[in-house]
PDB file of C-alpha atoms and ligand atoms in Angstrom:
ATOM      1  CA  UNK A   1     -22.598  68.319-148.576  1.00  0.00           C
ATOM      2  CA  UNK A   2     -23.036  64.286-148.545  1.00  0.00           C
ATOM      3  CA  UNK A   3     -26.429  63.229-146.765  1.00  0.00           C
ATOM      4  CA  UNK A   4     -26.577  61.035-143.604  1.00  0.00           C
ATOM      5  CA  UNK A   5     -26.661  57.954-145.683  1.00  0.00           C
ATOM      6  CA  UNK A   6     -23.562  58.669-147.915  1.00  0.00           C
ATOM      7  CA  UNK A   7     -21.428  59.934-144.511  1.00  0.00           C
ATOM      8  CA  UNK A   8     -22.394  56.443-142.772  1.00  0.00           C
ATOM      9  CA  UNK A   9     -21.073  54.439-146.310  1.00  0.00           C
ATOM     10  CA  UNK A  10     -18.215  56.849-146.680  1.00  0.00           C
ATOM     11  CA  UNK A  11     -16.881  56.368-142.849  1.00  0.00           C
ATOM     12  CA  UNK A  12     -17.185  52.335-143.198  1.00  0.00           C
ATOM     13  CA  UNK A  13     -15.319  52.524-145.964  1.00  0.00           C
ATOM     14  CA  UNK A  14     -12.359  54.612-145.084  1.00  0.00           C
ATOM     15  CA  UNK A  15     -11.695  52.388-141.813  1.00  0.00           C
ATOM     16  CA  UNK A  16     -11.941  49.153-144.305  1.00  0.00           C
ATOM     17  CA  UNK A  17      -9.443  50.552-146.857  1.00  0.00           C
ATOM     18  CA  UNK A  18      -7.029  51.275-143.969  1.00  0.00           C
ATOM     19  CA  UNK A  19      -6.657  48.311-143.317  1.00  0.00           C
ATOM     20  CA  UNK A  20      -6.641  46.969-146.634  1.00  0.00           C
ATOM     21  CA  UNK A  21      -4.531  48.957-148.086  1.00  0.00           C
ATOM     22  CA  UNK A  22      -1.598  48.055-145.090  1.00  0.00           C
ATOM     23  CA  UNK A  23      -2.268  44.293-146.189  1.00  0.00           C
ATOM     24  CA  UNK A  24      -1.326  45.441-149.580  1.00  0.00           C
ATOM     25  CA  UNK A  25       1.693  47.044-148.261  1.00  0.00           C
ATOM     26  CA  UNK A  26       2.517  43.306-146.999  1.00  0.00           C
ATOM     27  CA  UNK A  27       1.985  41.709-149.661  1.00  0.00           C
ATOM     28  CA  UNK A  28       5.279  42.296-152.224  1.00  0.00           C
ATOM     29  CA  UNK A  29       7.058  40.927-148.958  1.00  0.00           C
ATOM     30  CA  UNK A  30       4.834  38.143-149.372  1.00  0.00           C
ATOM     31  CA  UNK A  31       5.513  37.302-152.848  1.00  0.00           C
ATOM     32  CA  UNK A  32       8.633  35.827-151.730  1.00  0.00           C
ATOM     33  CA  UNK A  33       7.081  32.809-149.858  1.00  0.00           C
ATOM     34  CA  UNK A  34       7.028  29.521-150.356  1.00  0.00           C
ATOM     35  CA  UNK A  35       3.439  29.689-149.571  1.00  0.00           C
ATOM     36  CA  UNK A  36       2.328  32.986-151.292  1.00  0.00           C
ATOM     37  CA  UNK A  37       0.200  35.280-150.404  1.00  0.00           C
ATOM     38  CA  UNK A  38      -3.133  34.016-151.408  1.00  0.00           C
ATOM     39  CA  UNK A  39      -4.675  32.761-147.872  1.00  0.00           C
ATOM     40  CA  UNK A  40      -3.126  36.401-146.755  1.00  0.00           C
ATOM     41  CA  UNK A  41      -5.491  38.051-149.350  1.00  0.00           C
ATOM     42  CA  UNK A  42      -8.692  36.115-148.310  1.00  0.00           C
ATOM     43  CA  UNK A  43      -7.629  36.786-144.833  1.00  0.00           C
ATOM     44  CA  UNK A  44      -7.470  40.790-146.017  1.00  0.00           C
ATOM     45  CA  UNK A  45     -10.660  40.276-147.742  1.00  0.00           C
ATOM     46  CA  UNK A  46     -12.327  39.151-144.912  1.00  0.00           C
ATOM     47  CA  UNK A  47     -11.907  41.443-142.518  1.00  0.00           C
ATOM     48  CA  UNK A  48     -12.402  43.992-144.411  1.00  0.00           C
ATOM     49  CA  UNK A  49     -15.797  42.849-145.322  1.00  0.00           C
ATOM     50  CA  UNK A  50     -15.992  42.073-141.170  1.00  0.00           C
ATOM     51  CA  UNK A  51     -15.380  46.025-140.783  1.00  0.00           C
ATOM     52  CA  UNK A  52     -17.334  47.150-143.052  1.00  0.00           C
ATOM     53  CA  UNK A  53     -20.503  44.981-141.442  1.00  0.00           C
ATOM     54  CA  UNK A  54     -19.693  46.038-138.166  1.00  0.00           C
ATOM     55  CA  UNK A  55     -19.745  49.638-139.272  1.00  0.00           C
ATOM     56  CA  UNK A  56     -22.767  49.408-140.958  1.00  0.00           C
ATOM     57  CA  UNK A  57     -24.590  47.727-139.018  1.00  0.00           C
ATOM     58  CA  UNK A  58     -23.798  49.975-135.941  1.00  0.00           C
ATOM     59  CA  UNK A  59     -25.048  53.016-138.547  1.00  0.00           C
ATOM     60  CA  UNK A  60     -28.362  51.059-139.782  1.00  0.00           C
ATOM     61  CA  UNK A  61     -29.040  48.437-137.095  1.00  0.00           C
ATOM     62  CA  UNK A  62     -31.843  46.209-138.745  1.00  0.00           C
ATOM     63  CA  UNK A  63     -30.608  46.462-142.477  1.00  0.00           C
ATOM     64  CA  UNK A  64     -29.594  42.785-143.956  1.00  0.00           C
ATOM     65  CA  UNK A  65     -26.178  42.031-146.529  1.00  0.00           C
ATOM     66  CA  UNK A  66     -25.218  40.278-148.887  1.00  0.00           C
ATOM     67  CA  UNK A  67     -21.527  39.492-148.754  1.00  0.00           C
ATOM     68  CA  UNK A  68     -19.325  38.429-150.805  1.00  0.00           C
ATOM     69  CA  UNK A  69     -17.646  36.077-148.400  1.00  0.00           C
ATOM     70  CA  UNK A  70     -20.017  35.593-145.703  1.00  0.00           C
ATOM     71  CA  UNK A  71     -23.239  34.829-147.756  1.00  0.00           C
ATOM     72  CA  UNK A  72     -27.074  36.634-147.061  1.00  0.00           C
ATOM     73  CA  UNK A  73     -27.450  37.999-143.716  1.00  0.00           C
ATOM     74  CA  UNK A  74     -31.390  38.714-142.699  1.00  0.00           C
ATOM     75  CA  UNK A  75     -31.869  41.850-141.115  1.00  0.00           C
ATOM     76  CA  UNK A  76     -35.046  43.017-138.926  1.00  0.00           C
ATOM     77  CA  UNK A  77     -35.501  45.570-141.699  1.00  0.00           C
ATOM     78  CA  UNK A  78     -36.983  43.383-144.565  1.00  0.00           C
ATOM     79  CA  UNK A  79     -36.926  46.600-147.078  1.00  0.00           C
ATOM     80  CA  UNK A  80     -33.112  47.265-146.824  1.00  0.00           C
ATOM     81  CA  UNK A  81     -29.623  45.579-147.083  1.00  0.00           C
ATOM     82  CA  UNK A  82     -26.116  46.136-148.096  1.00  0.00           C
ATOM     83  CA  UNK A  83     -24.767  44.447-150.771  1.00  0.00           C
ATOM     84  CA  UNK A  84     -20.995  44.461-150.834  1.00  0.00           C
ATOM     85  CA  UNK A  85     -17.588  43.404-152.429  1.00  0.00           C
ATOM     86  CA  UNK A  86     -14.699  44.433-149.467  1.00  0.00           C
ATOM     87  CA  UNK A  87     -12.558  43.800-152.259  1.00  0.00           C
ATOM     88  CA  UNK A  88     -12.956  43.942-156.065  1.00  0.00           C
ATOM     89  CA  UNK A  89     -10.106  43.140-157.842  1.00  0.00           C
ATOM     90  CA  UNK A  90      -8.531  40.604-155.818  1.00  0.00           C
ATOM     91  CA  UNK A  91      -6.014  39.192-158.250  1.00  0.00           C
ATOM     92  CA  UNK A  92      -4.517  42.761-158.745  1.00  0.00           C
ATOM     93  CA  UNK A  93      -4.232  42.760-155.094  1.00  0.00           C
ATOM     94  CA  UNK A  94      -2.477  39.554-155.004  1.00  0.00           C
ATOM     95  CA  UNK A  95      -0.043  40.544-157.764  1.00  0.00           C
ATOM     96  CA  UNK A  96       0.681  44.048-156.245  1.00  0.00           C
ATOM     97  CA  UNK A  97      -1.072  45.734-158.791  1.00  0.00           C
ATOM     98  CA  UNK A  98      -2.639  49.014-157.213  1.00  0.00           C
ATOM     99  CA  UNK A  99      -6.050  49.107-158.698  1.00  0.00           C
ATOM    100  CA  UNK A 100      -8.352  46.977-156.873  1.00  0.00           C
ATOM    101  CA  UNK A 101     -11.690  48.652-154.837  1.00  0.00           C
ATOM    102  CA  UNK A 102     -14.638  48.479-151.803  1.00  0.00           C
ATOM    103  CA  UNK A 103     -18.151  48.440-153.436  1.00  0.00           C
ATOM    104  CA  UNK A 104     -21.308  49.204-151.039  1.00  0.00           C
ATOM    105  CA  UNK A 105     -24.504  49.239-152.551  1.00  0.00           C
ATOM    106  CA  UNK A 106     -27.494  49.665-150.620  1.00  0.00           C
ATOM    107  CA  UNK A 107     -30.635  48.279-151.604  1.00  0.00           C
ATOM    108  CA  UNK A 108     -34.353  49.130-150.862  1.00  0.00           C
ATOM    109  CA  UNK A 109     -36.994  47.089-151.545  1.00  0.00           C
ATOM    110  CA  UNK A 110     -36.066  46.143-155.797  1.00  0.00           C
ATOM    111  CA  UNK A 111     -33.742  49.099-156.133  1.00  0.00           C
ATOM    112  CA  UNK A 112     -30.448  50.092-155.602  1.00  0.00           C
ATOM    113  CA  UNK A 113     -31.079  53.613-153.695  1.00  0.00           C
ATOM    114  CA  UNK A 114     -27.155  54.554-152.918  1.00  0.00           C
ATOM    115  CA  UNK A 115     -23.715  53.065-154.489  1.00  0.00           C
ATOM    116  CA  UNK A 116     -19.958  54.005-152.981  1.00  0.00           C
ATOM    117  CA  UNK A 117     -17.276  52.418-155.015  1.00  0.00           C
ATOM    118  CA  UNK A 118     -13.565  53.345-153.128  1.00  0.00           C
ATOM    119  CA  UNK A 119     -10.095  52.912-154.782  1.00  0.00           C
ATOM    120  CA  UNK A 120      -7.907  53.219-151.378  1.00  0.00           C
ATOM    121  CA  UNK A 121      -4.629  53.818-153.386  1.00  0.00           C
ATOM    122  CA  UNK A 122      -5.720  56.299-155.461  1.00  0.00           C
ATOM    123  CA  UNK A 123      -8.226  57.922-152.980  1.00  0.00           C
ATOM    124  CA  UNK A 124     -11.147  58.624-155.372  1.00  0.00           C
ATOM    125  CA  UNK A 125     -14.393  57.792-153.634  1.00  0.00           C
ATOM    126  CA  UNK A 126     -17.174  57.099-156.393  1.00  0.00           C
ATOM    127  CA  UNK A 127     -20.580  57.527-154.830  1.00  0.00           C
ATOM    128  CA  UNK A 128     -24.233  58.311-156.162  1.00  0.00           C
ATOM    129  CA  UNK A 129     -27.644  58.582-154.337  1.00  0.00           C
ATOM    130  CA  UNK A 130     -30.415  57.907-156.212  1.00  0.00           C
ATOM    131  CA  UNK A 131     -32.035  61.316-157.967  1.00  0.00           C
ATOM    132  CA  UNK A 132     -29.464  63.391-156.579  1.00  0.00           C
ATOM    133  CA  UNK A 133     -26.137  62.349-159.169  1.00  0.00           C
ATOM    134  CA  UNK A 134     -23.079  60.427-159.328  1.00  0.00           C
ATOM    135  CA  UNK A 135     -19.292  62.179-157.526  1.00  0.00           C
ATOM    136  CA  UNK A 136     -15.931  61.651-157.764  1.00  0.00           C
ATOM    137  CA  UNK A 137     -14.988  62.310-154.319  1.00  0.00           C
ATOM    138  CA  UNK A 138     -16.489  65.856-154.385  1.00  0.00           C
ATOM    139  CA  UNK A 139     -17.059  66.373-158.306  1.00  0.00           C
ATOM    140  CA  UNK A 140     -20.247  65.434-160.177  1.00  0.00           C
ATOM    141  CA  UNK A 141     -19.867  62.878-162.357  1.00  0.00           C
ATOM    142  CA  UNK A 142     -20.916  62.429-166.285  1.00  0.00           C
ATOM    143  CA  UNK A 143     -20.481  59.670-168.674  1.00  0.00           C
ATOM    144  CA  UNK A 144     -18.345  60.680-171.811  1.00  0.00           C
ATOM    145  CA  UNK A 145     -19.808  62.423-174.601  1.00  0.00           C
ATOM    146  CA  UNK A 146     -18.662  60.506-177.024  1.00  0.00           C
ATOM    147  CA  UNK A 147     -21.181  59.057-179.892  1.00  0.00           C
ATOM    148  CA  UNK A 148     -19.401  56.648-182.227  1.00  0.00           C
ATOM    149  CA  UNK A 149     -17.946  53.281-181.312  1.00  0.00           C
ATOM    150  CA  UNK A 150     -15.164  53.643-183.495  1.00  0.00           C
ATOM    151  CA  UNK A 151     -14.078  56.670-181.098  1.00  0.00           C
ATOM    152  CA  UNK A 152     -14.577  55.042-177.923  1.00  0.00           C
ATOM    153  CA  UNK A 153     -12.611  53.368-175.844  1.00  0.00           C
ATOM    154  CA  UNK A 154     -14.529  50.002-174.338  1.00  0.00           C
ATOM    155  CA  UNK A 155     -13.605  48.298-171.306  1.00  0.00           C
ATOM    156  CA  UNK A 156     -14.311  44.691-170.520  1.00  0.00           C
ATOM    157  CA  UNK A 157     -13.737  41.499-168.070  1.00  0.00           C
ATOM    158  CA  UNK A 158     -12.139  38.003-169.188  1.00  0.00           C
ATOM    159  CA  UNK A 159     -13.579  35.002-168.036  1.00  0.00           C
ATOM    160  CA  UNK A 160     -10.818  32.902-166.917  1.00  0.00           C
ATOM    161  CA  UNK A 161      -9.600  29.244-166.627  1.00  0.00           C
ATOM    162  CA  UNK A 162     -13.207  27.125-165.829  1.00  0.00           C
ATOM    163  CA  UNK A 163     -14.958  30.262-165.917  1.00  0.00           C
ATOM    164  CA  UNK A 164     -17.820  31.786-168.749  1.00  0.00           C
ATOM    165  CA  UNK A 165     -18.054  30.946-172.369  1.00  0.00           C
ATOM    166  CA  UNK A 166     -14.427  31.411-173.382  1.00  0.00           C
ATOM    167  CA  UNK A 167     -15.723  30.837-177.224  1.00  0.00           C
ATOM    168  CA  UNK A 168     -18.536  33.785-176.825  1.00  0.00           C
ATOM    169  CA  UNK A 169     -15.982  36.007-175.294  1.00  0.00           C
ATOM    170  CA  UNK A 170     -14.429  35.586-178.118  1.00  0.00           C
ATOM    171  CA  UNK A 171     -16.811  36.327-180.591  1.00  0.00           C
ATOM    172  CA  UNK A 172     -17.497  39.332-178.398  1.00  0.00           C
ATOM    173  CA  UNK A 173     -14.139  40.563-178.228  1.00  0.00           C
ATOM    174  CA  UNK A 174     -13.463  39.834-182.346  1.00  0.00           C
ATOM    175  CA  UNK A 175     -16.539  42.089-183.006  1.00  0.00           C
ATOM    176  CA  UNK A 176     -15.993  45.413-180.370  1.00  0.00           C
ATOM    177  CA  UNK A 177     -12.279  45.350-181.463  1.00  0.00           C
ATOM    178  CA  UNK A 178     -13.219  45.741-185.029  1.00  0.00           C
ATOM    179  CA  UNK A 179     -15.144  48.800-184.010  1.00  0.00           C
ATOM    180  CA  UNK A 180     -13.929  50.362-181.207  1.00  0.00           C
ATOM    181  CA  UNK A 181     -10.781  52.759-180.885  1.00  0.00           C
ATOM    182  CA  UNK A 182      -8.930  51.039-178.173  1.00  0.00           C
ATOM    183  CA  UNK A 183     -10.216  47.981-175.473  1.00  0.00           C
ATOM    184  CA  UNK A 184      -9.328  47.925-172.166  1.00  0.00           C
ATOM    185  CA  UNK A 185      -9.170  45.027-169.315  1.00  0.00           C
ATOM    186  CA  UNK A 186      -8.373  46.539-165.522  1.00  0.00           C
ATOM    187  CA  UNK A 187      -9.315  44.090-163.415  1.00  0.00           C
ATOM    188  CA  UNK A 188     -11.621  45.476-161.179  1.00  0.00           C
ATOM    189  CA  UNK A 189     -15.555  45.392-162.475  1.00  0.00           C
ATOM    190  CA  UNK A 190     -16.194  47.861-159.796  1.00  0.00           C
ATOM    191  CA  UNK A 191     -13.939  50.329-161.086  1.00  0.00           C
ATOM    192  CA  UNK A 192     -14.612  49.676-164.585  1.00  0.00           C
ATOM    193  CA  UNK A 193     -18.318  50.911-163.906  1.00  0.00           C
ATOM    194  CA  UNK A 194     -16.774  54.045-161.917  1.00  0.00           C
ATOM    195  CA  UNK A 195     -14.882  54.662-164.355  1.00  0.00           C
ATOM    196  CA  UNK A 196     -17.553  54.428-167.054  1.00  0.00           C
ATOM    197  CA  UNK A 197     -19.211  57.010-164.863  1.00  0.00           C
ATOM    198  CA  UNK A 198     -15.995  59.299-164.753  1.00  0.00           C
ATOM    199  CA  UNK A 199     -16.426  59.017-168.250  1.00  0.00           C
ATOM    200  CA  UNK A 200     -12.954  57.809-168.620  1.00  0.00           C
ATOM    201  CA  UNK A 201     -14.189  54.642-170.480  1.00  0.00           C
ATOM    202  CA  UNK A 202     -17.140  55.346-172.992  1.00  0.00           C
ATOM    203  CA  UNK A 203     -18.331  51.591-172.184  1.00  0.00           C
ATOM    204  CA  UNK A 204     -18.060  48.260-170.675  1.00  0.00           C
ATOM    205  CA  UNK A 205     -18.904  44.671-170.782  1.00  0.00           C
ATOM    206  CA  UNK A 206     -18.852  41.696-168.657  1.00  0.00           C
ATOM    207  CA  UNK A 207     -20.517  38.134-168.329  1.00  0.00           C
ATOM    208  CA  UNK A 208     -21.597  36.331-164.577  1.00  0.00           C
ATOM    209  CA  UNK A 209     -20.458  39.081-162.784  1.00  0.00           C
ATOM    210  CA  UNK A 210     -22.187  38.717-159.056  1.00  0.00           C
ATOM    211  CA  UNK A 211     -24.447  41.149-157.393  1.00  0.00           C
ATOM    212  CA  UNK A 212     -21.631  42.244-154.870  1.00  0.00           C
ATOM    213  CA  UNK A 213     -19.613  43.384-158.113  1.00  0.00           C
ATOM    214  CA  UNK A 214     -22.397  45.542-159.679  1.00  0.00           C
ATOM    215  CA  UNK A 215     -24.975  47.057-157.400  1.00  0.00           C
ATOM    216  CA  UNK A 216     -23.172  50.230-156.713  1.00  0.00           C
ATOM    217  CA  UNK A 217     -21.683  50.778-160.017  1.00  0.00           C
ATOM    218  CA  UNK A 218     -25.324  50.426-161.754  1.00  0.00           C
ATOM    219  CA  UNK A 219     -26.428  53.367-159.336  1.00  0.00           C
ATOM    220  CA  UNK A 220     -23.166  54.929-160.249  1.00  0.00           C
ATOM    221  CA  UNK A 221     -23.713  55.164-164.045  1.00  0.00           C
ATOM    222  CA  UNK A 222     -27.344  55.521-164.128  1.00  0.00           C
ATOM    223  CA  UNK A 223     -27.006  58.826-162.022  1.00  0.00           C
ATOM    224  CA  UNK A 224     -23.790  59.988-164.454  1.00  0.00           C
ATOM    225  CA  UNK A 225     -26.170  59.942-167.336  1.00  0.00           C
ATOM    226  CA  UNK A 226     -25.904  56.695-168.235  1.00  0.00           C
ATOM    227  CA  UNK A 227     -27.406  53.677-169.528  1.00  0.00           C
ATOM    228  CA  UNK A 228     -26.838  50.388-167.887  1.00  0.00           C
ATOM    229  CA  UNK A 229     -28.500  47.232-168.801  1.00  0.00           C
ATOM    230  CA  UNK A 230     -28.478  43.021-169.311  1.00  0.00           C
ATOM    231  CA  UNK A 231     -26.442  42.178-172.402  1.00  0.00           C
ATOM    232  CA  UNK A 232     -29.842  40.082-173.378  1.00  0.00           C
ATOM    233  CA  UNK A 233     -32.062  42.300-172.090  1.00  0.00           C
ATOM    234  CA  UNK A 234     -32.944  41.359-168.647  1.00  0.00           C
ATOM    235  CA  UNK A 235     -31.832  43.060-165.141  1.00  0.00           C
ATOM    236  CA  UNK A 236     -28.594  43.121-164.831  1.00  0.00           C
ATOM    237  CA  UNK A 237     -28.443  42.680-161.143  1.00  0.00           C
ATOM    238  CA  UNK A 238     -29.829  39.062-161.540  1.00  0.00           C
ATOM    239  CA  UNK A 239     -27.804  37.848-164.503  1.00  0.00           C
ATOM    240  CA  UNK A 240     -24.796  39.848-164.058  1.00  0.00           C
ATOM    241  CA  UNK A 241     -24.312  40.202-167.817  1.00  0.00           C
ATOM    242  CA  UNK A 242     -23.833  43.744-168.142  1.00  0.00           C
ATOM    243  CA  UNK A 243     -23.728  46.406-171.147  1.00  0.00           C
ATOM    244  CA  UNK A 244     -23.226  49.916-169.616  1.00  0.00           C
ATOM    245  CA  UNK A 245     -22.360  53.194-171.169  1.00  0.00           C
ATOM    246  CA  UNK A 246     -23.704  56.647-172.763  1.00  0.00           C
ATOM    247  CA  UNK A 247     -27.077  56.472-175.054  1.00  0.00           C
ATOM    248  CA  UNK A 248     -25.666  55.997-178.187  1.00  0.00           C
ATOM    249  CA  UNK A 249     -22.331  53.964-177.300  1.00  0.00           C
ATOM    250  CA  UNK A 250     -24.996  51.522-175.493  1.00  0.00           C
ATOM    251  CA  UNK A 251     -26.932  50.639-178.453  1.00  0.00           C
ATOM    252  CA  UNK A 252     -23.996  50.811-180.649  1.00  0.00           C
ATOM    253  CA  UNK A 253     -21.800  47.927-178.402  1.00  0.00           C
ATOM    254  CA  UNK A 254     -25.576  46.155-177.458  1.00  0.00           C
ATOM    255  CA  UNK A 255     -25.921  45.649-181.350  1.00  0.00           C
ATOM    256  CA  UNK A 256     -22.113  43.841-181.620  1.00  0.00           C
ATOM    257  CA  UNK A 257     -22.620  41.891-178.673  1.00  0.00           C
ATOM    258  CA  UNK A 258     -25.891  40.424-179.702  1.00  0.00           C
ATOM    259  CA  UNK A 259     -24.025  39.694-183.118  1.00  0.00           C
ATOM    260  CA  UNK A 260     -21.557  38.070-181.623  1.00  0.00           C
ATOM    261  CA  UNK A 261     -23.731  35.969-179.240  1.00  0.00           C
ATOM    262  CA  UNK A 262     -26.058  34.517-182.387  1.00  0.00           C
ATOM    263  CA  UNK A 263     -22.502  33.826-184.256  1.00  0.00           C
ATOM    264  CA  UNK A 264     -20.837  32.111-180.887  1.00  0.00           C
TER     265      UNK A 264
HETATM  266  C1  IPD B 301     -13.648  40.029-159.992  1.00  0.00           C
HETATM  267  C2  IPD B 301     -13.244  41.318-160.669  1.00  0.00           C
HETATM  268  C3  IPD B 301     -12.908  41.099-162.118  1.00  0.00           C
HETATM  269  C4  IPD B 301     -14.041  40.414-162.861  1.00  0.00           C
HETATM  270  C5  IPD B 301     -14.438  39.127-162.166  1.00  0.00           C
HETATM  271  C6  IPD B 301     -14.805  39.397-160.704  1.00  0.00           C
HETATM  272  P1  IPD B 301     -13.105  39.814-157.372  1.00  0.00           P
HETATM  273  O1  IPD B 301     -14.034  40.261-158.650  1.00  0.00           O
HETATM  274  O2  IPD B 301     -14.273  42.274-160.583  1.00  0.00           O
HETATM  275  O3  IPD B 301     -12.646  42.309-162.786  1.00  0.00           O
HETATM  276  O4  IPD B 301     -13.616  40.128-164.168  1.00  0.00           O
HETATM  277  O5  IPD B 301     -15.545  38.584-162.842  1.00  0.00           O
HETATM  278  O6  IPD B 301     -15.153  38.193-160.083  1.00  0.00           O
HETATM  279  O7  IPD B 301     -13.058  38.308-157.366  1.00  0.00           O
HETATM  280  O8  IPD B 301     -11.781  40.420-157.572  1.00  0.00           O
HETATM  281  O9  IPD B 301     -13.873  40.368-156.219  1.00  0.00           O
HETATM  282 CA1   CA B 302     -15.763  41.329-157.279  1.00  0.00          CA
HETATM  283 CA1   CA B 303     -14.154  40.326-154.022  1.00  0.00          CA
END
């Protein structure tokens, strides 16, 4: 049985990804173009993020957001507000590559109290509320059990062109390959959290990610079992520089990364 909460996040999701997932229909015919499908995506993107405000705010009238493409909202309600990517994983969308995701966290005061993270293709619906655990649609979710790096299979994010430290990532990369059994780059930081949660990746890192790309997916792993934290040891929310995984994987890729960042 989802709570109140969860059935409000769930329901303004599922009308977003309808109509997300027909733009993605569109967009192979798009490809074609001599103009391409990129202001068609932002177009997508936004009114999906339009839906999922009007639906939310219907639900929770005074809460605030902060959108990805539509900036900080104030609400009435100074203690609560959505904080949302309508669509993580963009590029994959643009390229016709089916693994791209809605992320809702909800915020209260300092902390993240409920996190829905939606593939539309594949129909999983990640959600946690705070003390009461992480689901996969309707299965409860733990992180892998895995203890040793060199067993684990570590998922990450590339900055691209005139983004991040290319050198660092680098250095990063160099070290956790050495290490770890396999490395893995999706495309979608929402989804690599979920899926850290699934416990189908044992870990993952990224630099500058936003709050938008994070909030739910810290909920997410935290209420899996995991351990999510700052690369450097400060909240992750604010820096976006994020470490997240089981106990022991944690310290394990924490200790490379920190290598890495004193060699970079
Ligand atoms: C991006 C994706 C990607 C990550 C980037 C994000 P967007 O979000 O999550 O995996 O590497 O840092 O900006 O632009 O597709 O919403
Ligand atoms: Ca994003
Ligand atoms: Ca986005």
């Amino acid at each position: 049985m989802r709570s109140a909460l969860l059935n409000v996040m769930v329901q303004a999701a599922r009308k977003a990804a309808r109509r997300l997932q027909r733009d993605f229909g569109e967009v192979e015919n798009l490809q074609v173009s001599m103009k391409g499908p990129a202001d068609f995506v932002s177009n997508a993107d936004r009114q999906a993020e339009d839906t999922l405000r009007e639906e939310l705010s219907r639900a929770r009238p005074g809460y605030g957001f902060v959108l990805e493409e539509r900036g900080e909202i104030k609400g009435t309600d100074p203690n609560h507000r959505w904080i949302i990517d309508p669509l993580d994983g963009t590029t994959n969308f643009l390229h016709g590559i089916p693994h791209f995701a809605i992320s809702i966290g909800l915020q209260r005061d300092d902390m993240i109290v409920a996190g829905l993270i939606y593939n539309p293709v594949s129909d999983e619906m990640f959600t946690a509320e705070r003390g009461r655990g992480a689901f996969l649609n309707d299965r409860r979710l733990r992180v892998a059990a895995r203890r040793d790096l060199s067993q684990a299979v570590i998922a990450c994010g590339i900055p691209h062109n005139g983004r991040g430290d290319h050198g660092q990532f680098r250095e990063e990369l160099a070290r956790v390959q050495a290490k770890a059994a396999g490395i893995r780059r999706l495309g979608a930081a929402a989804l690599d959290l979920a899926y850290v949660a699934a416990g189908r990746f044992d870990g993952f890192w990224e630099r500058g990610l936003k709050p938008w790309d994070v909030a739910a997916g810290l909920l997410i792993i935290r209420e899996a079992g995991g351990v999510v934290s700052d690369i450097d040891g400060r909240e992750p929310l604010l820096t976006g520089n994020i470490v997240a995984a089981n106990e022991p994987i944690h310290a394990e890729l924490s200790r490379e990364l920190k290598a890495a960042a004193r060699r970079a």
